[in-house]
Amino acid sequence: MSSSLLITHFQIYLMAPLHTELKVDDPSLIREGEFLDIFYVNRMISVGGFGQVFDAVEGCSGENVALKVESLSASIQLLASEAHCLRSLNRAHNPQEKSSFEPFIRYFGYGVVGNVRYMAMEKCGMNVRDLKKTTEFDRFSIGTSMWILYKMIDAMKTMHTLGWLHRDVKPANFCVGAHDGRSLFVLDFGMSRCFVAPNGKIKPRKPHCSFHGTLRYVSLNIHHRQDASTWDDLWSVYYVAIENMVGQLPWRNIPDKVLVSFGSMKILTEFLLVAEYKASAKLAELEYGQETHQPHCLSILSHYLTAALQKAEEYFYCPPPYQLILSEVETDLSRRNLSLQNIILDWQHSTKKETKNSAYIGDYMYHQKTTPKKKERIEAVGDCCPEPRIHHQNYAPRGNRSVYFY
């Protein structure tokens, strides 16, 4: 892309402030070895999702929990909305307060103490990003990748059915269970939004929206500042699936010389270059592990997503064909003599050393301990999406960080 074209596009984003996650070396927001409300704080275990996460113990029950903490003076504050989202999801999906009810982990509470907000939640295991790093070639086997793909689509189906968009789908926001490596939980709802009105209908499509998400995984629709829909969450799932199978996405390594040449404009030119790479990348032609072609289930998903992107206004109010795609994933597994139940996942027989504090990587989720409300049902939107024709075929340095543009 020419520099003049970049400058033209850059003018669109010139006035947009950029917000990214906390850094690992930022000072701790709370003290270790002290109580935060009824929770005894042990130590910081991760940084991400615009907050810090601590290992803690609930003072009354003695249960080990995770505390996500956010400063009251943070430039952008997401924890209150995240707590509202997870409380709503858990009341609807897990009204009987069962422990670890996939895909949402229990929520213990939310509060404000001193100069911080906190949210207490059940701890989980390693996230998908770090599980991938433990593999020999930094990629999962095709079978494990399909298992993750199925779980992620099913999690999005559940979340969307309950009226919420995630808007920051990425490997770091999906974790296996702390004691069950065959469960997958979706995490970090700071950017999530309720897209269904009280009457059960989808809220009207906005003509222009802020950028929410992680540069590496957002759809072109989000790059163009269009209102997010259920399809955009699935675009991110699609990109994650390709990365899991291939190892890296084509736009991960944007040449440094291109970025450096634009000086102080480095961040936003990167934003635009990634969009150009996504628009032109031939993802079906990548090397998918030991297989010669892109798995059939990904080809099916790609065609539906492409059709939705080309007719964004029409598809905005239409639910994706979740069950059809899930069935295709199961069929692809069956072709390889595998199933969701019998597949041995890569991390279940890995002999490579795990990362330090692996049981605490990533952010965590939760379940509200209050009288559960009756599960609310949202009116299903008719399957109005036309069927696209299926043609069968046998370095962004900050690209993995969540970004919030006004």
Coordinates of C-alpha atoms in Angstrom, one line a residue:
M1 CA 0.0 0.0 0.0
S2 CA 1.4 3.4 -0.9
S3 CA 2.3 6.0 1.7
S4 CA -0.2 8.5 0.2
L5 CA -3.0 6.0 0.6
L6 CA -2.0 5.3 4.2
I7 CA -2.0 9.0 4.9
T8 CA -5.5 9.3 3.5
H9 CA -6.8 6.4 5.6
F10 CA -4.9 7.7 8.6
Q11 CA -6.9 10.9 8.6
I12 CA -10.0 8.9 9.5
Y13 CA -8.4 7.7 12.7
L14 CA -6.3 10.8 13.5
M15 CA -8.5 12.0 16.4
A16 CA -9.1 8.5 17.9
P17 CA -7.3 7.9 21.2
L18 CA -5.9 4.5 21.7
H19 CA -6.3 2.4 24.8
T20 CA -4.4 -0.8 25.4
E21 CA -4.0 -3.3 28.3
L22 CA -1.9 -2.7 31.4
K23 CA 1.7 -3.7 31.2
V24 CA 3.4 -6.5 33.2
D25 CA 5.8 -4.1 34.9
D26 CA 3.0 -1.7 36.1
P27 CA 2.9 -1.3 39.9
S28 CA 0.5 -3.6 41.7
L29 CA -2.9 -2.0 42.4
I30 CA -3.4 -3.8 45.7
R31 CA -1.1 -5.2 48.4
E32 CA -0.2 -8.8 48.7
G33 CA -0.8 -10.4 52.1
E34 CA -3.7 -8.1 53.0
F35 CA -7.5 -8.4 52.9
L36 CA -9.5 -6.8 50.1
D37 CA -13.0 -6.9 51.5
I38 CA -13.4 -10.5 52.6
F39 CA -10.7 -11.8 50.3
Y40 CA -7.1 -12.4 51.4
V41 CA -4.7 -11.5 48.6
N42 CA -1.8 -13.9 48.0
R43 CA 0.0 -12.6 44.9
M44 CA -0.5 -11.2 41.4
I45 CA -0.8 -13.9 38.8
S46 CA -1.5 -12.1 35.5
V47 CA -2.0 -8.8 33.8
G48 CA -4.4 -8.3 30.9
G49 CA -7.9 -7.3 29.9
F50 CA -7.3 -3.8 31.3
G51 CA -6.8 -5.2 34.8
Q52 CA -4.6 -7.1 37.1
V53 CA -5.5 -10.6 38.4
F54 CA -4.5 -11.9 41.9
D55 CA -4.6 -15.2 43.6
A56 CA -6.8 -14.9 46.7
V57 CA -8.7 -16.8 49.3
E58 CA -12.4 -16.2 50.3
G59 CA -12.2 -15.5 54.1
C60 CA -15.5 -17.3 55.0
S61 CA -15.3 -20.5 53.0
G62 CA -11.6 -20.7 52.5
E63 CA -12.1 -21.2 48.7
N64 CA -9.3 -20.3 46.4
V65 CA -10.4 -17.6 44.0
A66 CA -9.0 -15.1 41.5
L67 CA -9.5 -11.3 42.0
K68 CA -9.5 -9.1 38.9
V69 CA -8.7 -5.5 39.9
E70 CA -9.1 -2.2 38.2
S71 CA -8.1 1.3 39.3
L72 CA -10.8 3.9 39.8
S73 CA -8.6 6.3 38.0
A74 CA -8.1 4.1 34.9
S75 CA -8.3 6.0 31.6
I76 CA -11.0 3.5 30.5
Q77 CA -13.0 1.5 33.0
L78 CA -14.4 -1.8 32.0
L79 CA -14.7 -3.9 35.1
A80 CA -18.2 -2.8 36.2
S81 CA -19.6 -3.6 32.7
E82 CA -17.8 -6.9 32.7
A83 CA -19.3 -7.8 36.1
H84 CA -22.7 -6.9 34.8
C85 CA -22.3 -9.1 31.7
L86 CA -21.0 -12.1 33.6
R87 CA -23.7 -11.8 36.2
S88 CA -26.3 -11.7 33.5
L89 CA -24.8 -14.7 31.6
N90 CA -24.4 -16.8 34.8
R91 CA -27.9 -16.1 36.1
A92 CA -29.3 -17.2 32.7
H93 CA -27.0 -20.1 31.9
N94 CA -26.3 -21.4 35.4
P95 CA -29.2 -20.5 37.7
Q96 CA -28.6 -23.4 40.1
E97 CA -25.0 -22.2 40.7
K98 CA -23.3 -25.4 39.7
S99 CA -19.5 -25.2 39.9
S100 CA -17.8 -24.6 36.5
F101 CA -20.8 -24.8 34.2
E102 CA -19.1 -24.6 30.8
P103 CA -18.6 -22.2 29.0
F104 CA -18.9 -19.8 31.9
I105 CA -16.9 -20.0 35.2
R106 CA -18.4 -19.1 38.5
Y107 CA -18.7 -15.5 39.7
F108 CA -18.3 -14.7 43.4
G109 CA -18.9 -11.0 43.5
Y110 CA -18.0 -7.4 42.7
G111 CA -17.2 -4.4 44.8
V112 CA -15.2 -1.2 45.4
V113 CA -12.6 -0.9 48.1
G114 CA -10.4 2.2 48.4
N115 CA -9.2 3.2 45.0
V116 CA -9.9 0.0 43.1
R117 CA -12.8 -2.0 41.8
Y118 CA -12.5 -5.8 42.1
M119 CA -14.3 -8.9 40.8
A120 CA -13.9 -12.3 42.5
M121 CA -14.2 -15.4 40.3
E122 CA -13.3 -19.0 40.1
K123 CA -9.8 -19.8 38.8
C124 CA -9.2 -21.7 35.6
G125 CA -6.3 -23.4 33.9
M126 CA -4.0 -22.4 31.0
N127 CA -5.3 -20.3 28.2
V128 CA -5.3 -21.4 24.6
R129 CA -2.5 -19.0 23.6
D130 CA -0.1 -20.4 26.2
L131 CA -1.2 -24.0 25.6
K132 CA -0.2 -23.5 22.0
K133 CA 3.2 -22.2 23.1
T134 CA 3.9 -25.6 24.8
T135 CA 3.7 -27.4 21.5
E136 CA 6.8 -28.4 19.5
F137 CA 6.0 -26.2 16.4
D138 CA 3.8 -23.6 18.1
R139 CA 0.7 -25.1 16.5
F140 CA -1.9 -27.6 17.6
S141 CA -2.6 -30.8 15.8
I142 CA -5.5 -30.6 13.4
G143 CA -7.7 -32.7 15.7
T144 CA -7.0 -30.6 18.8
S145 CA -7.5 -27.4 16.6
M146 CA -10.9 -28.7 15.5
W147 CA -11.9 -29.6 19.1
I148 CA -11.0 -26.0 20.1
L149 CA -12.9 -24.6 17.1
Y150 CA -16.0 -26.6 18.1
K151 CA -15.8 -25.4 21.7
M152 CA -15.3 -21.8 20.7
I153 CA -18.2 -21.8 18.3
D154 CA -20.5 -23.5 20.8
A155 CA -19.4 -20.9 23.5
M156 CA -20.3 -18.1 21.1
K157 CA -23.6 -19.7 20.2
T158 CA -24.5 -19.9 24.0
M159 CA -23.4 -16.3 24.6
H160 CA -25.2 -14.9 21.5
T161 CA -28.4 -16.9 22.4
L162 CA -28.3 -15.1 25.8
G163 CA -28.1 -11.7 24.0
W164 CA -24.4 -10.8 24.3
L165 CA -21.6 -10.2 21.9
H166 CA -18.1 -10.9 23.1
R167 CA -16.2 -8.5 20.8
D168 CA -12.7 -9.6 21.9
V169 CA -12.4 -13.3 20.9
K170 CA -8.8 -14.4 21.0
P171 CA -6.8 -17.4 22.3
A172 CA -5.9 -15.7 25.6
N173 CA -9.6 -15.3 26.4
F174 CA -10.3 -19.0 26.4
C175 CA -9.0 -21.3 29.2
V176 CA -9.3 -24.9 30.0
G177 CA -10.7 -25.8 33.4
A178 CA -8.4 -25.7 36.4
H179 CA -9.1 -29.4 37.1
D180 CA -10.5 -30.5 33.7
G181 CA -8.5 -30.1 30.6
R182 CA -11.4 -31.1 28.4
S183 CA -13.6 -28.1 29.3
L184 CA -13.1 -24.7 27.6
F185 CA -14.3 -21.5 29.2
V186 CA -14.7 -18.1 27.5
L187 CA -13.3 -15.2 29.6
D188 CA -12.8 -11.4 29.8
F189 CA -16.1 -9.7 29.0
G190 CA -14.9 -6.1 29.4
M191 CA -15.7 -5.2 25.8
S192 CA -18.9 -7.3 25.6
R193 CA -22.2 -5.7 24.7
C194 CA -25.8 -6.7 25.0
F195 CA -27.2 -6.6 21.4
V196 CA -30.8 -7.6 22.2
A197 CA -33.4 -5.1 23.4
P198 CA -35.8 -5.9 26.3
N199 CA -38.4 -6.9 23.8
G200 CA -36.2 -9.7 22.5
K201 CA -35.4 -8.1 19.2
I202 CA -31.9 -7.2 18.0
K203 CA -31.0 -3.5 18.5
P204 CA -30.9 -1.4 15.4
R205 CA -27.6 -1.4 13.5
K206 CA -25.5 1.7 14.1
P207 CA -23.9 3.5 11.1
H208 CA -20.6 4.0 12.9
C209 CA -18.9 2.4 16.0
S210 CA -15.8 2.5 18.0
F211 CA -13.1 0.0 17.4
H212 CA -13.2 -2.8 20.0
G213 CA -11.1 -5.9 20.0
T214 CA -7.6 -7.3 19.3
L215 CA -6.0 -6.1 16.1
R216 CA -4.8 -9.6 15.0
Y217 CA -8.3 -11.2 15.3
V218 CA -11.0 -8.6 14.5
S219 CA -13.0 -8.8 11.3
L220 CA -12.6 -6.3 8.4
N221 CA -16.1 -5.1 9.4
I222 CA -14.6 -3.9 12.8
H223 CA -11.6 -2.4 11.0
H224 CA -14.1 -0.3 9.0
R225 CA -15.7 0.8 12.2
Q226 CA -19.0 -0.9 11.5
D227 CA -21.4 -2.1 14.2
A228 CA -20.4 -5.5 15.5
S229 CA -22.7 -8.5 15.1
T230 CA -22.6 -12.2 16.0
W231 CA -20.8 -12.7 12.7
D232 CA -17.8 -10.7 13.8
D233 CA -17.3 -12.9 16.9
L234 CA -17.2 -15.9 14.5
W235 CA -14.7 -14.1 12.2
S236 CA -12.4 -14.0 15.2
V237 CA -13.0 -17.6 15.9
Y238 CA -12.1 -18.4 12.3
Y239 CA -8.8 -16.5 12.5
V240 CA -8.0 -18.2 15.8
A241 CA -8.7 -21.6 14.2
I242 CA -6.3 -20.9 11.3
E243 CA -3.6 -19.7 13.7
N244 CA -4.0 -22.8 15.8
M245 CA -3.5 -25.1 12.7
V246 CA -0.9 -23.1 10.8
G247 CA 1.1 -21.6 13.6
Q248 CA 0.8 -17.9 12.6
L249 CA -1.5 -15.7 10.7
P250 CA 0.0 -14.0 7.6
W251 CA -0.4 -10.5 9.0
R252 CA 1.4 -11.3 12.3
N253 CA 4.8 -10.2 10.9
I254 CA 4.3 -6.9 9.2
P255 CA 7.8 -5.8 8.1
D256 CA 9.4 -3.5 10.7
K257 CA 10.8 -1.2 8.0
V258 CA 7.3 -0.4 6.8
L259 CA 6.3 0.6 10.3
V260 CA 9.4 2.5 11.1
S261 CA 9.3 4.6 8.0
F262 CA 6.1 6.3 9.2
G263 CA 7.7 7.4 12.5
S264 CA 5.1 8.6 15.1
M265 CA 2.3 7.1 13.0
K266 CA 3.5 3.6 13.7
I267 CA 0.5 2.3 15.7
L268 CA -2.2 3.5 13.4
T269 CA -0.4 2.6 10.2
E270 CA 0.0 -0.9 11.7
F271 CA -3.8 -0.9 12.2
L272 CA -4.4 -0.1 8.5
L273 CA -1.7 -2.5 7.2
V274 CA -3.3 -5.4 9.1
A275 CA -6.6 -4.6 7.5
E276 CA -5.0 -4.7 4.0
Y277 CA -3.3 -8.0 4.8
K278 CA -6.6 -9.5 5.9
A279 CA -8.4 -8.3 2.8
S280 CA -5.8 -9.8 0.4
A281 CA -4.7 -13.0 2.3
K282 CA -5.4 -16.3 0.6
L283 CA -6.0 -18.2 3.8
A284 CA -7.1 -21.4 2.1
E285 CA -3.7 -21.8 0.5
L286 CA -1.7 -21.9 3.7
E287 CA 0.0 -25.0 5.0
Y288 CA -2.4 -26.6 7.6
G289 CA 0.0 -28.8 9.6
Q290 CA 0.5 -32.1 7.8
E291 CA -2.6 -31.7 5.6
T292 CA -2.5 -30.5 2.0
H293 CA -5.7 -28.5 2.1
Q294 CA -7.7 -26.3 4.5
P295 CA -10.0 -28.6 6.5
H296 CA -13.5 -28.7 5.0
C297 CA -15.2 -27.3 8.1
L298 CA -13.1 -24.1 7.8
S299 CA -14.0 -23.8 4.1
I300 CA -17.7 -23.9 5.0
L301 CA -17.2 -21.4 7.8
S302 CA -15.2 -19.1 5.5
H303 CA -18.0 -19.1 2.8
Y304 CA -20.7 -18.1 5.3
L305 CA -18.5 -15.4 6.9
T306 CA -17.6 -14.0 3.5
A307 CA -21.2 -13.9 2.4
A308 CA -22.1 -12.0 5.7
L309 CA -19.2 -9.5 5.1
Q310 CA -20.4 -8.8 1.6
K311 CA -23.9 -8.1 2.7
A312 CA -23.3 -6.8 6.1
E313 CA -26.6 -4.9 6.5
E314 CA -28.7 -7.9 5.4
Y315 CA -26.8 -10.4 7.6
F316 CA -26.6 -8.1 10.7
Y317 CA -30.0 -9.3 11.9
C318 CA -29.5 -13.0 10.9
P319 CA -28.0 -15.5 13.3
P320 CA -25.1 -17.6 11.9
P321 CA -25.8 -21.3 11.2
Y322 CA -24.0 -22.4 14.3
Q323 CA -25.4 -26.0 14.3
L324 CA -24.5 -26.5 10.6
I325 CA -20.9 -25.4 11.3
L326 CA -20.7 -27.5 14.4
S327 CA -21.9 -30.5 12.5
E328 CA -19.2 -29.9 9.8
V329 CA -16.5 -29.9 12.5
E330 CA -17.8 -33.2 13.9
T331 CA -17.9 -34.7 10.4
D332 CA -14.3 -33.5 9.8
L333 CA -13.2 -35.2 13.0
S334 CA -15.0 -38.3 12.0
R335 CA -13.2 -38.4 8.7
R336 CA -10.0 -38.6 10.7
N337 CA -11.4 -41.4 12.9
L338 CA -11.7 -38.9 15.8
S339 CA -14.6 -37.5 17.9
L340 CA -15.1 -34.8 20.5
Q341 CA -15.2 -37.5 23.1
N342 CA -12.3 -39.7 22.3
I343 CA -9.7 -37.3 20.9
I344 CA -6.5 -37.0 23.1
L345 CA -5.8 -33.3 23.2
D346 CA -2.3 -32.1 22.7
W347 CA -1.9 -30.8 26.2
Q348 CA -3.1 -34.1 27.7
H349 CA 0.0 -36.0 26.5
S350 CA 2.5 -33.2 26.1
T351 CA 5.9 -33.9 27.6
K352 CA 7.2 -30.3 27.2
K353 CA 7.6 -28.3 30.3
E354 CA 4.7 -26.0 31.2
T355 CA 5.0 -22.3 31.8
K356 CA 5.5 -21.1 35.3
N357 CA 2.3 -20.7 37.2
S358 CA 0.4 -22.4 34.4
A359 CA -2.7 -23.0 36.4
Y360 CA -3.2 -19.2 36.7
I361 CA -2.6 -17.9 33.2
G362 CA -5.2 -15.5 31.8
D363 CA -8.1 -13.7 33.2
Y364 CA -11.0 -15.4 35.0
M365 CA -14.7 -15.6 35.3
Y366 CA -17.3 -16.0 37.9
H367 CA -20.8 -16.7 39.2
Q368 CA -23.0 -14.4 41.3
K369 CA -24.0 -15.9 44.7
T370 CA -27.5 -14.4 44.9
T371 CA -31.0 -15.7 44.5
P372 CA -31.1 -16.8 40.9
K373 CA -33.6 -15.2 38.6
K374 CA -35.8 -17.2 36.3
K375 CA -33.9 -17.9 33.1
E376 CA -34.9 -15.4 30.5
R377 CA -35.5 -16.6 27.0
I378 CA -34.7 -14.3 24.0
E379 CA -36.8 -14.6 20.9
A380 CA -34.9 -16.4 18.2
V381 CA -34.3 -14.4 15.1
G382 CA -35.5 -16.2 12.0
D383 CA -32.8 -17.8 9.9
C384 CA -33.1 -15.3 7.1
C385 CA -29.6 -15.6 5.9
P386 CA -29.4 -16.8 2.3
E387 CA -27.2 -19.9 1.8
P388 CA -23.9 -19.0 0.1
R389 CA -22.7 -21.3 -2.6
I390 CA -20.1 -23.7 -1.3
H391 CA -17.1 -24.5 -3.6
H392 CA -15.3 -27.5 -2.2
Q393 CA -11.5 -27.5 -2.2
N394 CA -9.5 -30.6 -1.8
Y395 CA 4.4 -9.3 13.1
A396 CA 2.1 -7.1 14.4
P397 CA 4.1 -6.4 17.6
R398 CA 1.0 -5.3 19.5
G399 CA -1.3 -7.4 17.4
N400 CA -2.3 -9.8 20.2
R401 CA -3.4 -7.0 22.6
S402 CA -6.9 -5.7 23.1
V403 CA -7.4 -2.3 21.7
Y404 CA -10.2 0.3 22.4
F405 CA -10.6 3.2 19.9
Y406 CA -13.1 5.9 20.6

